Amino acid sequence: MSEQDSTSKRFVFPRWANYALPGIVLMVLGGGLYLPVALGLGASPKTTAVGYAPTQPIPYSHALHAGKLGIDCRYCHTTVESAAFAAIPPTQTCMNCHASIKTDSPYLAPLRESWKSGKPVEWVKIHDLPDYAYFNHSAHINHGVGCVSCHGRIDQMDVVAQAMPLSMGWCLECHREPEKHLRPLDKVTAMGWKATEHPIAKEKNITDPVEAQLAVGKALKQEYRIHDINYMQACYTCHR
Amino acid sequence: MSQVEHHQTGLAYWRSLEQLADTPQVRALVEQEFPGYDASSIATTSRRKFLKIMGAALALSGLTLTGCRRWPKEKLVPHTVSPQGSVPGALEMYATNWEQGGVAHPLLVTSFDGRPIKIEGNPTHPFSWTIKDKMGSADAFAQASVLEMYDPQRSRYVVDRRGSAPKETNWEAFAGFAKTHFAGLKNNPGTFAILSESSSSPSAQDMKKRLLAVFPQAKWYEYEPVSRDNEVEGSRLAFGKAVRTRLNIDKAKVVVSLDADLLGTHPAHVRYAGDWAQRRRSGDEGEMIRVYMAEAGFSVTGTVADVRIAVDPSRLYVIGAAIAGAVGVNIGDQKGEPKLTDLEKKFVEGAIADLKAAGSDAIVTAGPSAAPVVHALAHAINAKIGAAGKTVTLLEDPAGDQPTHIASITALTKAIDAGQVQTLLILGGNPAYDAPVDLAFEKALAKVANSIHLALYDDETSRLCKWHLPRAHYLESWGDARAWDGSAGITQPLIEPLFGGKSVIELLAMLAGDEVSTGEAIVRRTWKDQFIRGGDFERDFRRALEAGLLYNTGYKTVTANVTATSFAAPAAGKGFYIKFQADSHTYDGRFANNGWLQETHDPITKLVWDNAAIISVADAKQLGLDYGDIIKIEVGGRFMEIAAFPQPGQPVGVITLPLGYGRTAAGHVGDKLGFNTYSIRASGAPFVASDAKVTKTGAKYTLATTQTHDLIDEVGAKGREDRIGKKGETGVIVREATLKEFKKDPEAPHAKSEGHLSLQLFNGVTDKMRDPHAWGMAVDLNTCIGCNACVVACYAENNIPIVGKDQVLMHRQMNWIRIDRYFKGAPEDTSIEVVHQPMMCVHCENAPCEQVCPVAATVHDTEGLNTMVYNRCIGTRYCSNNCPYKVRRFNYFDFHSKDPRTGAGEPWVGMPDTQQREQIDPIKAMVFNPDVTVRMRGVMEKCTYCTQRLSRAKIAKRNAANAAGKPDQAMLLDGEVMTACQQACPTQAIVFGNLNDKNAKVTQLHLKNERAYDVLGELNTRPRTRYLAKLRNPSDETAATTKDHG
């Protein structure tokens, strides 16, 4: 009610109003600073989680198993060709070998504990898409998208880190131009595959890797009947 | 002023009396965006308060930095040993059987990573298929039962109430008690009684025998509040023994039903509805079944009957006797009997003419509320016209020489009162709530020294018992059951008991000291003894398990001669008749805590979250009643107060009281809803009571019915008039014709319509479809019965939240598919006509919603789907405003975490708006379909044509095609993908498929069927869902009378 009382008197600007003008100028200038900072932070790898490499309960090395020992991805991730999820191997899969190899390694203690108790090893999810995006491994694997395209050189990672931004913009890059990433179905899990090795590239004698990929990718896009761009970037293709 | 007193708009089709009356109040209601909520309350909020709230909101949203952090860390938890063949994230289907009222419903349950999430009908079982195109269907109750399993309020503990305060304990404690107590009983027999639900389970029957062998003098009683006692009694009257009838509607030309709701509530209604629909679709070839219905209240069957008459229950006998006499049944002297009224005479004459013409291709049947003698008459007529053995198959009745349910519970109560029962074991059911009121069962129960109740919930009965035992849900336990024809099927568990419950057979095994204790072992033993004798048991058992039934195990066919010689009239009553019937939401009360069912609109009244006294329009006028006026009903010296619901088509002098409401211990969702009509239901008149007195009390009650939703306001009505003139009042949304008219002129259904309109903005642009798939749907109004199976299917498939009664009153319910029920004719005319029209997003090619979205959150995809992108939506609701079909739903709150029973409070503050994951009960969240996004507050949603199902099917098909080296064969064939509503529909009224496939059923219907039309086609929306006009098949006599009224 004090507001009403004050209306009867003559209005006088309060003392702090003297600072209003310099304040406004500062805010305008600050706005110029704010935008680049906000955009820069938003696009930084820290935000997009590239390089995200949490500590796992067992320091499992893909560089050793997939790289040095050359175990195929599908030995452990069995359902990658047939289902939306690429299955995380059950303890049993590890024990196939580790029942007799490195049986007393302290690193493997959680594994042995799991085998004994029947309680699963709880791995931390690294490649974590938002819940409203429905990625299907089998749809990609069966149409010539290699593991490496999204997961990077897993065979060289001692600790798995997220290699790609996994953002919608990044997904769409490939959905719009799949020819830049397609490879023959039998080379999907081959980490070091080069398009220049492909018969098409050899036949045409293309040595530039980018051009070779384009030549191979365009042929495969036809062969695998990859949807056209309109389908590939329709909302319901990934969101439900 | 009562709204029922006006009808002046002259609308041909209308959904509620208010709409027809078009009173100023209704107009005001239509103008309000959220009826019942005063939007101006926001405007009166002081400026200070508004700034305070907004400032706080801004500060909080900044503080939490919601946009700038990685979402919660997730764990990947594999198996330690993978079960053979398990694929994470793949859907698995298991056949099982669910028993309701002693009859099995064959089901196919979809399980995702060990969680059952969706229930369909079992397509290999004759009682959920429709012969021609096998497609499993399950009714609304069966589909909603999955929510019951994940109900966080199901009982989790054994409760010991022997002391002064109830004590939550465990099975060991009960086992300790049982061991000593039941050992003592062996030496002290005769004081042990068991009260069971009706059950056809061979294993339960076997365990019953074993228990009675251990306790030879124990007495076994059976009680089911919604029973078919009259039907069994009627067959005893006719044949001298109990006989079950199985109707072959697929072979019938004429069905005369005396109050039998064959398509809606009959235990075999899924199959019957399928058979009926097949005989109805043949209308396109110019021949169609004709259903005569004389009924004492509106039923699902009544709404689709070709000739319907509403009569009070005593007239069923008069009508039945008149038909029987005409076809040559010796019904004795009818001189003293009442005469037929003019309307009844017309009905009966039509029925007799058709019965005589159809000969043995006809069926006469009677319903559970018809007196036994009416059933006997029906049997006699069927025998006389030669239907018995052809369209009517008589089977051995498992009820055999059992007393009726009412007699059984009466005997038990008497035994308790006489002090003859010291130990009472109650297996399921809820007799303290639903036993006839005159027995005062709850008082008797309190007297029993040792009472034990096995139940899903710690309910009314459990609270009066000394022990409550948690029952395992049927999805959690082994068992078996027999379908209407007796086909035996196995119930298999989909998940371990969530709350440690036990099934009936396991409890019986425990008490009988059986050598086997697990459900599986009991079922296997029974099946080895009774069904799979000899041969490879393991192989045959697994086959039966996989198929969901063992073939050729039905009840034996019997040939019975009608031995009855006199069909004496039942004692006629006077005054108001009261008809008790199962409710479409709660059945007999058992589903009270099921939110999906509570919020699914009743097929006829469109009520949600309540029951009400359904009263005829003429009676309502006489008593001065409006919707929600509380009336006092006095009958048999008892009275109750209940809200009235004036219902067109309800017979004069009859009040229908749905059972199953007014519960006090159902759980949080279902407690204290509606009115407990059991409070005036006595053992002498469990189905129909007469001589009731009805008075208006003057009190008011708010009923939530969706029949008044989405009315067109003045602006809309004017716009429509500009386009199509007065045609909007004669039917552009619904189209229909009689079969006769249709045969004469296939364009007849469209005669009153505006004609097809398909303007193109640019010349030469055609709807060329680039993609192999162009999805479309056809909805057949001729076969839709309004049964709600599709509505519940959609709730389950698409993670649709329930909102609660207060929000429904503001038109905020979320169901993506609704069924609009239109009346045609004058409201007092009791033979008023009805049309059911399922309505969901019709996926316009020229979509009005897309044109107004400022952020392109709703756009088209290449397969013709009008897609809804939740993450883009900013909640302007422009799309919903611009949608002429009113099928878009907006998440005003985070409804999944909002309690449906508490109001929203102040609209802008105090609403549940924290992270969803923390708010939704983790047990409740288990029912979510992981293929569908759980929508957040502030976004629009609507039917997606089940895009998740399309994606799954397309990906699987393409993978298979590529693997086979034939990548060009990736197009889905007809039937390889079904929407949830299509799969649930028992009459196949919903057909979905690929319009690019010329042979697909949907393409044929769209292009070739003469009944096909676009709803609101004059708007040039070019919908992908087309509707097929309804055909009626009135007899010539009755056609004349309906015209008089129309």
Tab-separated table of N, CA, C and O in Angstrom, chain B residues 260-299:
chain	number	residue	atom	x	y	z
B	260	ALA	N	-29.635	-60.614	-24.315
B	260	ALA	CA	-28.307	-61.234	-24.252
B	260	ALA	C	-27.306	-60.335	-24.974
B	260	ALA	O	-27.437	-60.107	-26.175
B	261	ASP	N	-26.327	-59.847	-24.249
B	261	ASP	CA	-25.300	-58.976	-24.838
B	261	ASP	C	-24.191	-59.857	-25.404
B	261	ASP	O	-23.116	-59.970	-24.824
B	262	LEU	N	-24.473	-60.473	-26.536
B	262	LEU	CA	-23.546	-61.464	-27.080
B	262	LEU	C	-22.213	-60.842	-27.472
B	262	LEU	O	-21.170	-61.471	-27.371
B	263	LEU	N	-22.231	-59.614	-27.945
B	263	LEU	CA	-21.014	-59.015	-28.492
B	263	LEU	C	-20.241	-58.215	-27.448
B	263	LEU	O	-19.083	-57.876	-27.661
B	264	GLY	N	-20.883	-57.898	-26.329
B	264	GLY	CA	-20.213	-57.013	-25.383
B	264	GLY	C	-19.738	-57.683	-24.110
B	264	GLY	O	-18.595	-57.518	-23.709
B	265	THR	N	-20.603	-58.461	-23.464
B	265	THR	CA	-20.230	-58.978	-22.139
B	265	THR	C	-20.340	-60.489	-22.013
B	265	THR	O	-19.991	-61.042	-20.977
B	266	HIS	N	-20.830	-61.167	-23.020
B	266	HIS	CA	-20.901	-62.624	-22.960
B	266	HIS	C	-19.479	-63.186	-22.807
B	266	HIS	O	-18.541	-62.624	-23.377
B	267	PRO	N	-19.307	-64.283	-22.046
B	267	PRO	CA	-17.943	-64.808	-21.866
B	267	PRO	C	-17.243	-65.142	-23.186
B	267	PRO	O	-16.016	-65.112	-23.250
B	268	ALA	N	-18.003	-65.445	-24.236
B	268	ALA	CA	-17.376	-65.766	-25.525
B	268	ALA	C	-17.510	-64.610	-26.502
B	268	ALA	O	-17.483	-64.797	-27.716
B	269	HIS	N	-17.617	-63.389	-25.971
B	269	HIS	CA	-17.996	-62.284	-26.853
B	269	HIS	C	-16.958	-61.961	-27.908
B	269	HIS	O	-17.303	-61.465	-28.976
B	270	VAL	N	-15.695	-62.254	-27.646
B	270	VAL	CA	-14.668	-61.936	-28.649
B	270	VAL	C	-14.904	-62.761	-29.911
B	270	VAL	O	-14.921	-62.248	-31.028
B	271	ARG	N	-15.155	-64.041	-29.712
B	271	ARG	CA	-15.435	-64.913	-30.849
B	271	ARG	C	-16.769	-64.552	-31.497
B	271	ARG	O	-16.878	-64.471	-32.719
B	272	TYR	N	-17.776	-64.335	-30.681
B	272	TYR	CA	-19.093	-64.017	-31.217
B	272	TYR	C	-19.046	-62.728	-32.042
B	272	TYR	O	-19.662	-62.631	-33.104
B	273	ALA	N	-18.322	-61.748	-31.537
B	273	ALA	CA	-18.231	-60.468	-32.251
B	273	ALA	C	-17.541	-60.676	-33.600
B	273	ALA	O	-17.937	-60.094	-34.613
B	274	GLY	N	-16.528	-61.529	-33.605
B	274	GLY	CA	-15.829	-61.824	-34.850
B	274	GLY	C	-16.747	-62.502	-35.855
B	274	GLY	O	-16.777	-62.149	-37.040
B	275	ASP	N	-17.514	-63.489	-35.370
B	275	ASP	CA	-18.441	-64.200	-36.251
B	275	ASP	C	-19.515	-63.270	-36.778
B	275	ASP	O	-19.869	-63.302	-37.959
B	276	TRP	N	-20.033	-62.448	-35.878
B	276	TRP	CA	-21.078	-61.499	-36.269
B	276	TRP	C	-20.556	-60.541	-37.347
B	276	TRP	O	-21.234	-60.266	-38.342
B	277	ALA	N	-19.323	-60.065	-37.148
B	277	ALA	CA	-18.756	-59.097	-38.083
B	277	ALA	C	-18.588	-59.707	-39.466
B	277	ALA	O	-18.794	-59.052	-40.488
B	278	GLN	N	-18.237	-60.975	-39.480
B	278	GLN	CA	-18.073	-61.649	-40.767
B	278	GLN	C	-19.405	-61.702	-41.508
B	278	GLN	O	-19.456	-61.485	-42.718
B	279	ARG	N	-20.475	-61.941	-40.757
B	279	ARG	CA	-21.795	-62.004	-41.361
B	279	ARG	C	-22.338	-60.609	-41.678
B	279	ARG	O	-23.405	-60.451	-42.231
B	280	ARG	N	-21.619	-59.628	-41.215
B	280	ARG	CA	-22.032	-58.248	-41.399
B	280	ARG	C	-21.303	-57.641	-42.608
B	280	ARG	O	-21.871	-56.882	-43.360
B	281	ARG	N	-20.028	-58.021	-42.726
B	281	ARG	CA	-19.235	-57.517	-43.861
B	281	ARG	C	-19.810	-58.006	-45.185
B	281	ARG	O	-19.639	-57.378	-46.217
B	282	SER	N	-20.517	-59.147	-45.135
B	282	SER	CA	-21.086	-59.684	-46.362
B	282	SER	C	-22.153	-58.738	-46.919
B	282	SER	O	-22.661	-58.971	-48.011
B	283	GLY	N	-22.473	-57.685	-46.182
B	283	GLY	CA	-23.394	-56.670	-46.685
B	283	GLY	C	-22.935	-56.087	-48.001
B	283	GLY	O	-23.742	-55.685	-48.840
B	284	ASP	N	-21.618	-56.052	-48.201
B	284	ASP	CA	-21.097	-55.542	-49.463
B	284	ASP	C	-21.531	-56.419	-50.633
B	284	ASP	O	-21.598	-55.962	-51.759
B	285	GLU	N	-21.797	-57.697	-50.332
B	285	GLU	CA	-22.272	-58.594	-51.392
B	285	GLU	C	-23.794	-58.657	-51.400
B	285	GLU	O	-24.381	-59.436	-52.139
B	286	GLY	N	-24.415	-57.854	-50.531
B	286	GLY	CA	-25.862	-57.748	-50.587
B	286	GLY	C	-26.608	-58.678	-49.652
B	286	GLY	O	-27.825	-58.802	-49.730
B	287	GLU	N	-25.907	-59.325	-48.743
B	287	GLU	CA	-26.578	-60.228	-47.807
B	287	GLU	C	-25.975	-60.036	-46.427
B	287	GLU	O	-24.763	-59.973	-46.278
B	288	MET	N	-26.818	-59.914	-45.429
B	288	MET	CA	-26.292	-59.559	-44.108
B	288	MET	C	-27.137	-60.186	-43.014
B	288	MET	O	-28.337	-60.400	-43.179
B	289	ILE	N	-26.506	-60.461	-41.897
B	289	ILE	CA	-27.220	-61.002	-40.740
B	289	ILE	C	-28.187	-59.928	-40.223
B	289	ILE	O	-27.962	-58.735	-40.422
B	290	ARG	N	-29.271	-60.369	-39.599
B	290	ARG	CA	-30.186	-59.411	-38.972
B	290	ARG	C	-30.318	-59.777	-37.493
B	290	ARG	O	-30.589	-60.916	-37.158
B	291	VAL	N	-30.043	-58.820	-36.647
B	291	VAL	CA	-30.106	-59.073	-35.209
B	291	VAL	C	-31.305	-58.351	-34.616
B	291	VAL	O	-31.451	-57.140	-34.779
B	292	TYR	N	-32.168	-59.131	-33.969
B	292	TYR	CA	-33.297	-58.562	-33.224
B	292	TYR	C	-32.895	-58.502	-31.762
B	292	TYR	O	-32.384	-59.470	-31.215
B	293	MET	N	-33.117	-57.387	-31.136
B	293	MET	CA	-32.705	-57.264	-29.742
B	293	MET	C	-33.844	-56.658	-28.934
B	293	MET	O	-34.267	-55.528	-29.186
B	294	ALA	N	-34.327	-57.424	-27.970
B	294	ALA	CA	-35.263	-56.861	-27.002
B	294	ALA	C	-34.499	-56.785	-25.697
B	294	ALA	O	-34.023	-57.797	-25.192
B	295	GLU	N	-34.309	-55.590	-25.179
B	295	GLU	CA	-33.446	-55.516	-24.010
B	295	GLU	C	-33.923	-54.477	-23.007
B	295	GLU	O	-34.625	-53.526	-23.330
B	296	ALA	N	-33.461	-54.696	-21.779
B	296	ALA	CA	-33.884	-53.853	-20.664
B	296	ALA	C	-32.794	-52.858	-20.304
B	296	ALA	O	-32.433	-52.679	-19.151
B	297	GLY	N	-32.248	-52.214	-21.287
B	297	GLY	CA	-31.144	-51.280	-21.049
B	297	GLY	C	-30.254	-51.351	-22.263
B	297	GLY	O	-30.335	-52.317	-23.013
B	298	PHE	N	-29.433	-50.322	-22.465
B	298	PHE	CA	-28.605	-50.336	-23.662
B	298	PHE	C	-27.388	-51.215	-23.453
B	298	PHE	O	-26.678	-51.075	-22.473
B	299	SER	N	-27.153	-52.140	-24.366
B	299	SER	CA	-25.942	-52.943	-24.323
B	299	SER	C	-25.185	-52.720	-25.618
B	299	SER	O	-25.719	-52.134	-26.564
